PDB file of C-alpha atoms and ligand atoms in Angstrom:
ATOM      1  CA  MET A1419      15.659  -8.263  60.759  1.00 62.00           C
ATOM      2  CA  SER A1420      16.420 -11.000  58.269  1.00 88.00           C
ATOM      3  CA  ARG A1421      16.412 -14.549  59.499  1.00 98.00           C
ATOM      4  CA  LYS A1422      18.288 -17.228  57.543  1.00 98.00           C
ATOM      5  CA  PRO A1423      15.746 -19.640  56.035  1.00 98.00           C
ATOM      6  CA  PHE A1424      16.101 -23.147  57.428  1.00 98.00           C
ATOM      7  CA  ILE A1425      14.725 -26.271  55.745  1.00 98.00           C
ATOM      8  CA  ALA A1426      14.962 -29.545  57.675  1.00 99.00           C
ATOM      9  CA  GLY A1427      13.916 -33.022  56.573  1.00 99.00           C
ATOM     10  CA  ASN A1428      12.460 -35.419  59.138  1.00 98.00           C
ATOM     11  CA  TRP A1429      12.817 -38.932  57.718  1.00 98.00           C
ATOM     12  CA  LYS A1430      10.954 -40.449  60.703  1.00 98.00           C
ATOM     13  CA  MET A1431      11.132 -44.273  60.951  1.00 98.00           C
ATOM     14  CA  ASN A1432      11.697 -44.867  57.253  1.00 98.00           C
ATOM     15  CA  LEU A1433      14.296 -46.227  54.820  1.00 98.00           C
ATOM     16  CA  THR A1434      17.051 -48.809  54.958  1.00 98.00           C
ATOM     17  CA  ARG A1435      20.706 -47.993  55.472  1.00 98.00           C
ATOM     18  CA  ALA A1436      21.375 -48.178  51.716  1.00 98.00           C
ATOM     19  CA  GLU A1437      18.342 -46.004  50.955  1.00 98.00           C
ATOM     20  CA  SER A1438      19.412 -43.468  53.579  1.00 98.00           C
ATOM     21  CA  VAL A1439      22.876 -43.157  52.088  1.00 98.00           C
ATOM     22  CA  ALA A1440      21.446 -42.874  48.572  1.00 98.00           C
ATOM     23  CA  LEU A1441      18.935 -40.205  49.628  1.00 99.00           C
ATOM     24  CA  ALA A1442      21.591 -38.157  51.420  1.00 99.00           C
ATOM     25  CA  GLN A1443      23.831 -38.465  48.359  1.00 98.00           C
ATOM     26  CA  GLY A1444      20.969 -37.366  46.121  1.00 98.00           C
ATOM     27  CA  VAL A1445      20.425 -34.281  48.268  1.00 98.00           C
ATOM     28  CA  VAL A1446      24.125 -33.379  48.307  1.00 98.00           C
ATOM     29  CA  ASN A1447      24.437 -33.930  44.559  1.00 98.00           C
ATOM     30  CA  GLY A1448      21.441 -31.707  43.831  1.00 98.00           C
ATOM     31  CA  LEU A1449      22.468 -28.628  45.807  1.00 98.00           C
ATOM     32  CA  GLY A1450      23.216 -26.656  42.649  1.00 96.00           C
ATOM     33  CA  GLY A1451      19.730 -25.156  42.574  1.00 94.00           C
ATOM     34  CA  VAL A1452      19.705 -24.182  46.253  1.00 97.00           C
ATOM     35  CA  SER A1453      20.909 -20.791  47.442  1.00 98.00           C
ATOM     36  CA  SER A1454      23.914 -20.868  49.769  1.00 97.00           C
ATOM     37  CA  GLY A1455      21.858 -18.528  51.956  1.00 97.00           C
ATOM     38  CA  VAL A1456      19.569 -21.403  52.951  1.00 98.00           C
ATOM     39  CA  GLU A1457      20.378 -23.578  55.956  1.00 98.00           C
ATOM     40  CA  LEU A1458      19.642 -27.267  55.380  1.00 98.00           C
ATOM     41  CA  ALA A1459      19.454 -30.316  57.594  1.00 99.00           C
ATOM     42  CA  ILE A1460      18.394 -33.922  57.227  1.00 99.00           C
ATOM     43  CA  CYS A1461      17.339 -36.037  60.180  1.00 99.00           C
ATOM     44  CA  PRO A1462      17.628 -39.790  59.568  1.00 98.00           C
ATOM     45  CA  PRO A1463      16.848 -42.507  62.118  1.00 98.00           C
ATOM     46  CA  PHE A1464      19.502 -42.845  64.859  1.00 98.00           C
ATOM     47  CA  VAL A1465      20.992 -46.027  63.418  1.00 98.00           C
ATOM     48  CA  TYR A1466      21.776 -44.400  60.074  1.00 98.00           C
ATOM     49  CA  LEU A1467      23.182 -41.121  61.430  1.00 98.00           C
ATOM     50  CA  ASP A1468      26.756 -42.332  61.166  1.00 98.00           C
ATOM     51  CA  ALA A1469      26.399 -43.490  57.567  1.00 98.00           C
ATOM     52  CA  VAL A1470      24.640 -40.270  56.542  1.00 98.00           C
ATOM     53  CA  ALA A1471      27.213 -38.153  58.418  1.00 98.00           C
ATOM     54  CA  ALA A1472      29.898 -39.455  56.077  1.00 98.00           C
ATOM     55  CA  VAL A1473      27.853 -38.421  53.032  1.00 98.00           C
ATOM     56  CA  VAL A1474      26.941 -34.875  54.101  1.00 98.00           C
ATOM     57  CA  LYS A1475      30.311 -34.030  55.676  1.00 98.00           C
ATOM     58  CA  GLY A1476      31.682 -30.751  54.323  1.00 97.00           C
ATOM     59  CA  SER A1477      28.447 -29.948  52.422  1.00 98.00           C
ATOM     60  CA  GLN A1478      25.711 -27.370  52.995  1.00 98.00           C
ATOM     61  CA  VAL A1479      23.592 -30.123  54.536  1.00 98.00           C
ATOM     62  CA  GLY A1480      23.741 -30.456  58.314  1.00 98.00           C
ATOM     63  CA  LEU A1481      22.924 -33.620  60.202  1.00 99.00           C
ATOM     64  CA  GLY A1482      20.130 -33.834  62.756  1.00 99.00           C
ATOM     65  CA  ALA A1483      18.591 -36.475  65.005  1.00 99.00           C
ATOM     66  CA  GLN A1484      14.875 -36.952  65.637  1.00 98.00           C
ATOM     67  CA  ASN A1485      15.098 -37.218  69.424  1.00 98.00           C
ATOM     68  CA  LEU A1486      17.496 -37.449  72.365  1.00 98.00           C
ATOM     69  CA  TYR A1487      17.350 -38.162  76.077  1.00 98.00           C
ATOM     70  CA  PHE A1488      18.003 -35.383  78.571  1.00 98.00           C
ATOM     71  CA  GLU A1489      20.335 -37.283  80.920  1.00 98.00           C
ATOM     72  CA  GLY A1490      24.062 -37.198  80.242  1.00 97.00           C
ATOM     73  CA  ASN A1491      24.795 -40.897  80.558  1.00 98.00           C
ATOM     74  CA  GLY A1492      24.029 -43.924  82.703  1.00 98.00           C
ATOM     75  CA  ALA A1493      21.382 -46.579  83.168  1.00 98.00           C
ATOM     76  CA  PHE A1494      18.834 -45.402  80.581  1.00 98.00           C
ATOM     77  CA  THR A1495      18.413 -48.450  78.389  1.00 98.00           C
ATOM     78  CA  GLY A1496      17.679 -47.647  74.779  1.00 98.00           C
ATOM     79  CA  GLU A1497      18.220 -43.905  75.079  1.00 98.00           C
ATOM     80  CA  VAL A1498      20.687 -41.651  73.254  1.00 98.00           C
ATOM     81  CA  SER A1499      22.343 -38.591  74.825  1.00 98.00           C
ATOM     82  CA  ALA A1500      23.080 -35.175  73.378  1.00 98.00           C
ATOM     83  CA  ALA A1501      26.824 -35.829  73.666  1.00 98.00           C
ATOM     84  CA  MET A1502      26.446 -39.024  71.618  1.00 98.00           C
ATOM     85  CA  LEU A1503      24.748 -37.007  68.898  1.00 98.00           C
ATOM     86  CA  THR A1504      27.464 -34.373  68.721  1.00 98.00           C
ATOM     87  CA  ASP A1505      30.068 -37.157  68.845  1.00 98.00           C
ATOM     88  CA  ILE A1506      28.808 -38.580  65.544  1.00 98.00           C
ATOM     89  CA  GLY A1507      28.480 -35.209  63.864  1.00 98.00           C
ATOM     90  CA  CYS A1508      24.935 -34.017  64.574  1.00 98.00           C
ATOM     91  CA  ARG A1509      24.314 -30.292  64.718  1.00 98.00           C
ATOM     92  CA  TYR A1510      20.527 -30.425  65.150  1.00 99.00           C
ATOM     93  CA  VAL A1511      17.897 -32.403  67.002  1.00 99.00           C
ATOM     94  CA  ILE A1512      14.110 -32.408  66.620  1.00 99.00           C
ATOM     95  CA  ILE A1513      12.394 -32.261  70.014  1.00 98.00           C
ATOM     96  CA  GLY A1514       8.739 -32.636  70.944  1.00 98.00           C
ATOM     97  CA  HIS A1515       7.435 -33.726  67.562  1.00 98.00           C
ATOM     98  CA  SER A1516       3.664 -34.229  67.764  1.00 98.00           C
ATOM     99  CA  GLU A1517       4.099 -37.951  67.076  1.00 98.00           C
ATOM    100  CA  ARG A1518       6.299 -38.237  70.157  1.00 98.00           C
ATOM    101  CA  ARG A1519       3.934 -36.071  72.184  1.00 97.00           C
ATOM    102  CA  ALA A1520       0.895 -38.150  71.154  1.00 97.00           C
ATOM    103  CA  LEU A1521       2.325 -41.675  70.897  1.00 97.00           C
ATOM    104  CA  LEU A1522       5.239 -41.671  73.320  1.00 96.00           C
ATOM    105  CA  GLY A1523       3.950 -39.497  76.135  1.00 95.00           C
ATOM    106  CA  GLU A1524       6.336 -36.592  75.642  1.00 98.00           C
ATOM    107  CA  THR A1525       5.154 -33.716  77.835  1.00 98.00           C
ATOM    108  CA  ASP A1526       6.129 -30.046  77.772  1.00 98.00           C
ATOM    109  CA  SER A1527       8.354 -30.574  80.808  1.00 98.00           C
ATOM    110  CA  VAL A1528      10.194 -33.438  79.077  1.00 98.00           C
ATOM    111  CA  VAL A1529      10.552 -31.261  75.976  1.00 98.00           C
ATOM    112  CA  PHE A1530      12.013 -28.515  78.171  1.00 98.00           C
ATOM    113  CA  LYS A1531      14.600 -30.875  79.720  1.00 98.00           C
ATOM    114  CA  LYS A1532      15.546 -32.269  76.325  1.00 98.00           C
ATOM    115  CA  THR A1533      15.900 -28.772  74.869  1.00 98.00           C
ATOM    116  CA  ARG A1534      18.191 -27.739  77.733  1.00 98.00           C
ATOM    117  CA  ALA A1535      20.299 -30.868  77.274  1.00 98.00           C
ATOM    118  CA  ALA A1536      20.576 -30.255  73.540  1.00 99.00           C
ATOM    119  CA  LEU A1537      21.633 -26.632  74.050  1.00 98.00           C
ATOM    120  CA  ALA A1538      24.168 -27.567  76.732  1.00 98.00           C
ATOM    121  CA  ALA A1539      25.796 -29.962  74.247  1.00 98.00           C
ATOM    122  CA  GLY A1540      25.923 -27.298  71.524  1.00 98.00           C
ATOM    123  CA  LEU A1541      23.126 -28.765  69.411  1.00 99.00           C
ATOM    124  CA  THR A1542      20.460 -26.633  67.750  1.00 99.00           C
ATOM    125  CA  PRO A1543      17.082 -27.921  68.935  1.00 99.00           C
ATOM    126  CA  ILE A1544      14.108 -27.786  66.576  1.00 99.00           C
ATOM    127  CA  VAL A1545      11.228 -27.661  69.042  1.00 99.00           C
ATOM    128  CA  CYS A1546       7.766 -28.529  67.730  1.00 98.00           C
ATOM    129  CA  VAL A1547       4.388 -27.155  68.781  1.00 98.00           C
ATOM    130  CA  GLY A1548       0.992 -27.455  67.134  1.00 98.00           C
ATOM    131  CA  GLU A1549      -2.721 -27.974  67.689  1.00 98.00           C
ATOM    132  CA  THR A1550      -4.957 -30.906  66.781  1.00 97.00           C
ATOM    133  CA  LEU A1551      -7.919 -30.527  64.440  1.00 95.00           C
ATOM    134  CA  GLU A1552     -10.304 -30.689  67.385  1.00 96.00           C
ATOM    135  CA  GLN A1553      -8.434 -27.910  69.187  1.00 97.00           C
ATOM    136  CA  ARG A1554      -8.472 -25.759  66.035  1.00 96.00           C
ATOM    137  CA  GLU A1555     -12.198 -26.315  65.546  1.00 95.00           C
ATOM    138  CA  GLN A1556     -12.802 -25.285  69.159  1.00 97.00           C
ATOM    139  CA  GLY A1557     -10.921 -22.043  68.520  1.00 97.00           C
ATOM    140  CA  LYS A1558      -8.120 -23.039  70.869  1.00 98.00           C
ATOM    141  CA  THR A1559      -5.152 -22.858  68.489  1.00 98.00           C
ATOM    142  CA  SER A1560      -3.516 -19.822  70.055  1.00 98.00           C
ATOM    143  CA  GLU A1561      -4.116 -21.065  73.602  1.00 98.00           C
ATOM    144  CA  VAL A1562      -2.641 -24.494  72.788  1.00 98.00           C
ATOM    145  CA  VAL A1563       0.493 -23.382  70.955  1.00 98.00           C
ATOM    146  CA  ARG A1564       1.168 -20.623  73.494  1.00 98.00           C
ATOM    147  CA  SER A1565       0.860 -23.096  76.339  1.00 98.00           C
ATOM    148  CA  GLN A1566       3.159 -25.585  74.565  1.00 98.00           C
ATOM    149  CA  PHE A1567       5.684 -22.829  73.890  1.00 98.00           C
ATOM    150  CA  LEU A1568       5.723 -21.610  77.486  1.00 98.00           C
ATOM    151  CA  GLY A1569       5.788 -25.129  78.929  1.00 98.00           C
ATOM    152  CA  SER A1570       8.532 -26.303  76.591  1.00 98.00           C
ATOM    153  CA  LEU A1571      10.713 -23.195  76.355  1.00 98.00           C
ATOM    154  CA  GLY A1572       9.464 -20.623  78.844  1.00 98.00           C
ATOM    155  CA  GLU A1573      12.077 -21.410  81.489  1.00 98.00           C
ATOM    156  CA  LEU A1574      15.065 -21.126  79.155  1.00 98.00           C
ATOM    157  CA  THR A1575      17.430 -18.216  79.641  1.00 98.00           C
ATOM    158  CA  ALA A1576      17.459 -15.588  76.906  1.00 96.00           C
ATOM    159  CA  GLU A1577      20.885 -16.854  75.806  1.00 97.00           C
ATOM    160  CA  GLU A1578      19.474 -20.359  75.448  1.00 98.00           C
ATOM    161  CA  ALA A1579      16.311 -19.202  73.690  1.00 98.00           C
ATOM    162  CA  ALA A1580      18.410 -17.341  71.137  1.00 98.00           C
ATOM    163  CA  ARG A1581      19.726 -20.702  69.877  1.00 98.00           C
ATOM    164  CA  VAL A1582      16.368 -22.451  69.515  1.00 98.00           C
ATOM    165  CA  VAL A1583      14.509 -23.091  66.265  1.00 99.00           C
ATOM    166  CA  LEU A1584      10.746 -23.338  66.727  1.00 98.00           C
ATOM    167  CA  ALA A1585       8.556 -25.443  64.416  1.00 98.00           C
ATOM    168  CA  TYR A1586       4.829 -24.778  64.165  1.00 98.00           C
ATOM    169  CA  GLU A1587       3.271 -28.008  62.990  1.00 98.00           C
ATOM    170  CA  PRO A1588      -0.531 -28.214  63.062  1.00 98.00           C
ATOM    171  CA  VAL A1589      -1.163 -31.886  63.819  1.00 97.00           C
ATOM    172  CA  TRP A1590      -4.026 -32.039  61.306  1.00 96.00           C
ATOM    173  CA  ALA A1591      -1.639 -31.071  58.509  1.00 96.00           C
ATOM    174  CA  ILE A1592       1.093 -33.624  59.243  1.00 94.00           C
ATOM    175  CA  GLY A1593       1.216 -36.470  56.754  1.00 92.00           C
ATOM    176  CA  THR A1594      -2.371 -35.776  55.707  1.00 94.00           C
ATOM    177  CA  GLY A1595      -1.830 -33.734  52.560  1.00 91.00           C
ATOM    178  CA  LYS A1596      -3.926 -31.000  54.230  1.00 91.00           C
ATOM    179  CA  VAL A1597      -1.557 -28.074  54.282  1.00 90.00           C
ATOM    180  CA  ALA A1598      -2.417 -24.999  56.328  1.00 93.00           C
ATOM    181  CA  THR A1599      -3.086 -22.059  54.050  1.00 97.00           C
ATOM    182  CA  PRO A1600      -0.274 -19.515  54.077  1.00 97.00           C
ATOM    183  CA  GLN A1601      -2.671 -17.169  55.923  1.00 98.00           C
ATOM    184  CA  GLN A1602      -3.546 -19.776  58.577  1.00 97.00           C
ATOM    185  CA  ALA A1603       0.127 -20.576  59.131  1.00 98.00           C
ATOM    186  CA  GLU A1604       1.205 -16.924  59.154  1.00 98.00           C
ATOM    187  CA  GLU A1605      -1.439 -16.060  61.723  1.00 98.00           C
ATOM    188  CA  VAL A1606      -0.040 -18.620  64.180  1.00 98.00           C
ATOM    189  CA  HIS A1607       3.589 -17.726  63.422  1.00 98.00           C
ATOM    190  CA  ALA A1608       2.844 -14.055  64.052  1.00 98.00           C
ATOM    191  CA  ASP A1609       1.071 -14.943  67.289  1.00 98.00           C
ATOM    192  CA  LEU A1610       4.066 -17.013  68.424  1.00 98.00           C
ATOM    193  CA  ARG A1611       6.433 -14.184  67.474  1.00 98.00           C
ATOM    194  CA  GLN A1612       4.370 -11.827  69.636  1.00 98.00           C
ATOM    195  CA  LEU A1613       4.529 -14.274  72.542  1.00 98.00           C
ATOM    196  CA  ILE A1614       8.309 -14.594  72.140  1.00 98.00           C
ATOM    197  CA  THR A1615       8.564 -10.801  72.187  1.00 98.00           C
ATOM    198  CA  SER A1616       6.594 -10.481  75.402  1.00 98.00           C
ATOM    199  CA  HIS A1617       8.409 -13.371  77.056  1.00 98.00           C
ATOM    200  CA  PHE A1618      12.020 -13.043  75.868  1.00 98.00           C
ATOM    201  CA  GLY A1619      12.133  -9.544  74.342  1.00 98.00           C
ATOM    202  CA  GLN A1620      12.293  -8.040  70.878  1.00 98.00           C
ATOM    203  CA  ALA A1621      15.819  -9.135  69.956  1.00 98.00           C
ATOM    204  CA  ILE A1622      15.187 -12.827  70.666  1.00 98.00           C
ATOM    205  CA  ALA A1623      11.832 -12.656  68.873  1.00 98.00           C
ATOM    206  CA  ASP A1624      13.392 -10.981  65.838  1.00 98.00           C
ATOM    207  CA  GLY A1625      16.117 -13.603  65.640  1.00 98.00           C
ATOM    208  CA  MET A1626      14.213 -16.830  66.320  1.00 98.00           C
ATOM    209  CA  ARG A1627      13.480 -18.921  63.238  1.00 98.00           C
ATOM    210  CA  ILE A1628       9.968 -20.391  63.161  1.00 98.00           C
ATOM    211  CA  GLN A1629       9.580 -23.228  60.672  1.00 98.00           C
ATOM    212  CA  TYR A1630       6.217 -24.351  59.359  1.00 98.00           C
ATOM    213  CA  GLY A1631       5.595 -28.090  59.099  1.00 98.00           C
ATOM    214  CA  GLY A1632       2.658 -30.025  57.688  1.00 97.00           C
ATOM    215  CA  SER A1633       2.435 -31.384  54.145  1.00 95.00           C
ATOM    216  CA  VAL A1634       4.963 -28.920  52.724  1.00 97.00           C
ATOM    217  CA  LYS A1635       5.692 -29.787  49.080  1.00 97.00           C
ATOM    218  CA  PRO A1636       7.638 -28.064  46.297  1.00 98.00           C
ATOM    219  CA  ASP A1637       4.409 -26.649  44.862  1.00 97.00           C
ATOM    220  CA  ASN A1638       3.186 -24.996  48.069  1.00 97.00           C
ATOM    221  CA  ALA A1639       6.565 -24.073  49.590  1.00 98.00           C
ATOM    222  CA  LYS A1640       7.078 -20.744  47.862  1.00 98.00           C
ATOM    223  CA  GLU A1641       3.882 -19.160  49.135  1.00 98.00           C
ATOM    224  CA  LEU A1642       4.314 -20.497  52.672  1.00 98.00           C
ATOM    225  CA  LEU A1643       7.956 -19.434  52.848  1.00 98.00           C
ATOM    226  CA  GLY A1644       7.026 -16.032  51.472  1.00 98.00           C
ATOM    227  CA  GLN A1645       5.072 -15.153  54.624  1.00 98.00           C
ATOM    228  CA  PRO A1646       6.841 -12.626  56.856  1.00 98.00           C
ATOM    229  CA  ASN A1647       6.945 -14.845  59.950  1.00 98.00           C
ATOM    230  CA  ILE A1648       7.613 -18.201  58.260  1.00 98.00           C
ATOM    231  CA  ASP A1649      11.351 -18.766  58.278  1.00 98.00           C
ATOM    232  CA  GLY A1650      11.643 -22.259  56.917  1.00 98.00           C
ATOM    233  CA  ALA A1651      10.039 -25.670  56.848  1.00 98.00           C
ATOM    234  CA  LEU A1652      10.167 -28.926  58.727  1.00 98.00           C
ATOM    235  CA  VAL A1653       9.419 -31.484  56.039  1.00 98.00           C
ATOM    236  CA  GLY A1654       8.284 -35.065  56.576  1.00 98.00           C
ATOM    237  CA  GLY A1655       7.012 -37.022  53.566  1.00 97.00           C
ATOM    238  CA  ALA A1656       8.526 -34.766  50.915  1.00 98.00           C
ATOM    239  CA  SER A1657      11.981 -35.119  52.491  1.00 98.00           C
ATOM    240  CA  LEU A1658      12.057 -38.814  51.536  1.00 98.00           C
ATOM    241  CA  LYS A1659      12.773 -37.948  47.898  1.00 98.00           C
ATOM    242  CA  ALA A1660      15.823 -35.854  47.059  1.00 98.00           C
ATOM    243  CA  GLU A1661      13.975 -34.087  44.263  1.00 98.00           C
ATOM    244  CA  SER A1662      11.079 -32.879  46.398  1.00 98.00           C
ATOM    245  CA  PHE A1663      13.278 -31.911  49.363  1.00 98.00           C
ATOM    246  CA  LEU A1664      15.525 -29.954  47.011  1.00 98.00           C
ATOM    247  CA  GLY A1665      12.469 -28.398  45.356  1.00 98.00           C
ATOM    248  CA  ILE A1666      11.356 -27.044  48.733  1.00 98.00           C
ATOM    249  CA  ALA A1667      14.885 -25.857  49.531  1.00 98.00           C
ATOM    250  CA  ALA A1668      15.034 -24.095  46.172  1.00 98.00           C
ATOM    251  CA  ALA A1669      11.837 -22.211  47.038  1.00 97.00           C
ATOM    252  CA  ALA A1670      13.530 -20.682  50.102  1.00 96.00           C
ATOM    253  CA  VAL A1671      15.585 -17.646  49.242  1.00 81.00           C
TER     254      VAL A1671
HETATM  255  C1  LIG B2358       6.505 -33.706  60.109  1.00 51.23           C
HETATM  256  O1  LIG B2358       6.220 -34.799  60.532  1.00 51.23           O
HETATM  257  O2  LIG B2358       7.302 -32.982  60.725  1.00 51.23           O
HETATM  258  C2  LIG B2358       5.856 -33.279  58.881  1.00 51.23           C
HETATM  259  C3  LIG B2358       5.741 -32.004  58.665  1.00 51.23           C
HETATM  260  O3  LIG B2358       5.375 -34.263  58.042  1.00 51.23           O
HETATM  261  P1  LIG B2358       4.723 -34.062  56.578  1.00 51.23           P
HETATM  262  O4  LIG B2358       5.591 -33.086  55.838  1.00 51.23           O
HETATM  263  O5  LIG B2358       4.744 -35.431  55.975  1.00 51.23           O
HETATM  264  O6  LIG B2358       3.352 -33.541  56.794  1.00 51.23           O
END
């Protein structure tokens, strides 16, 4: 089964409003070299979503947020709901990024609640899993990512799971310049695909996009994206320049 390649840019806590608008404009202006068969999203900080929404409107580039809160509304100071995200034009939301898991105490059960809330609002969640260097060196990669997958997504219905994008992001490869080899990444993606098959069935497993994330750049994208179970990329650093984000998008066919 062919899965539509999906490249998403995670801008993290970077850029000013003017820089965000200029970067989004640069991406939209440079789409000529990107196949229309590639799905694209950029995920700016919350406060710039509105400004970026106006730039990407009507283009191939979808808008995503980097987080949400699972409650619908109410006394949750500082939080942002799924409905607020759809209200300003978001189609995607990153959930359970390793930085949030490590620095902000996001657990699998929180990731599960956030994923449910995103799906209920019609957003496409990009749910992240990945092992630390220590876990990899102890030979625990499969155990860790399987446990994160089951804890974060295992209780979804099949209908819900069918709308999830999974991102495998080895923590040791994020922002470090140490990219997983295509073989290392493919091995984990294939393992996750097998888990999805046993948990949700063949059809869901065949359809679910699994992005790779961790120091993806234009010069390593082609080989990573060429692996049978790698269906796209979640891009941090290289998404902060239109040229490199577009270079990665152009490598996805
Ligand atoms: C990320 O944080 O999702 C990421 C993959 O970052 P980078 O591309 O900078 O490694």
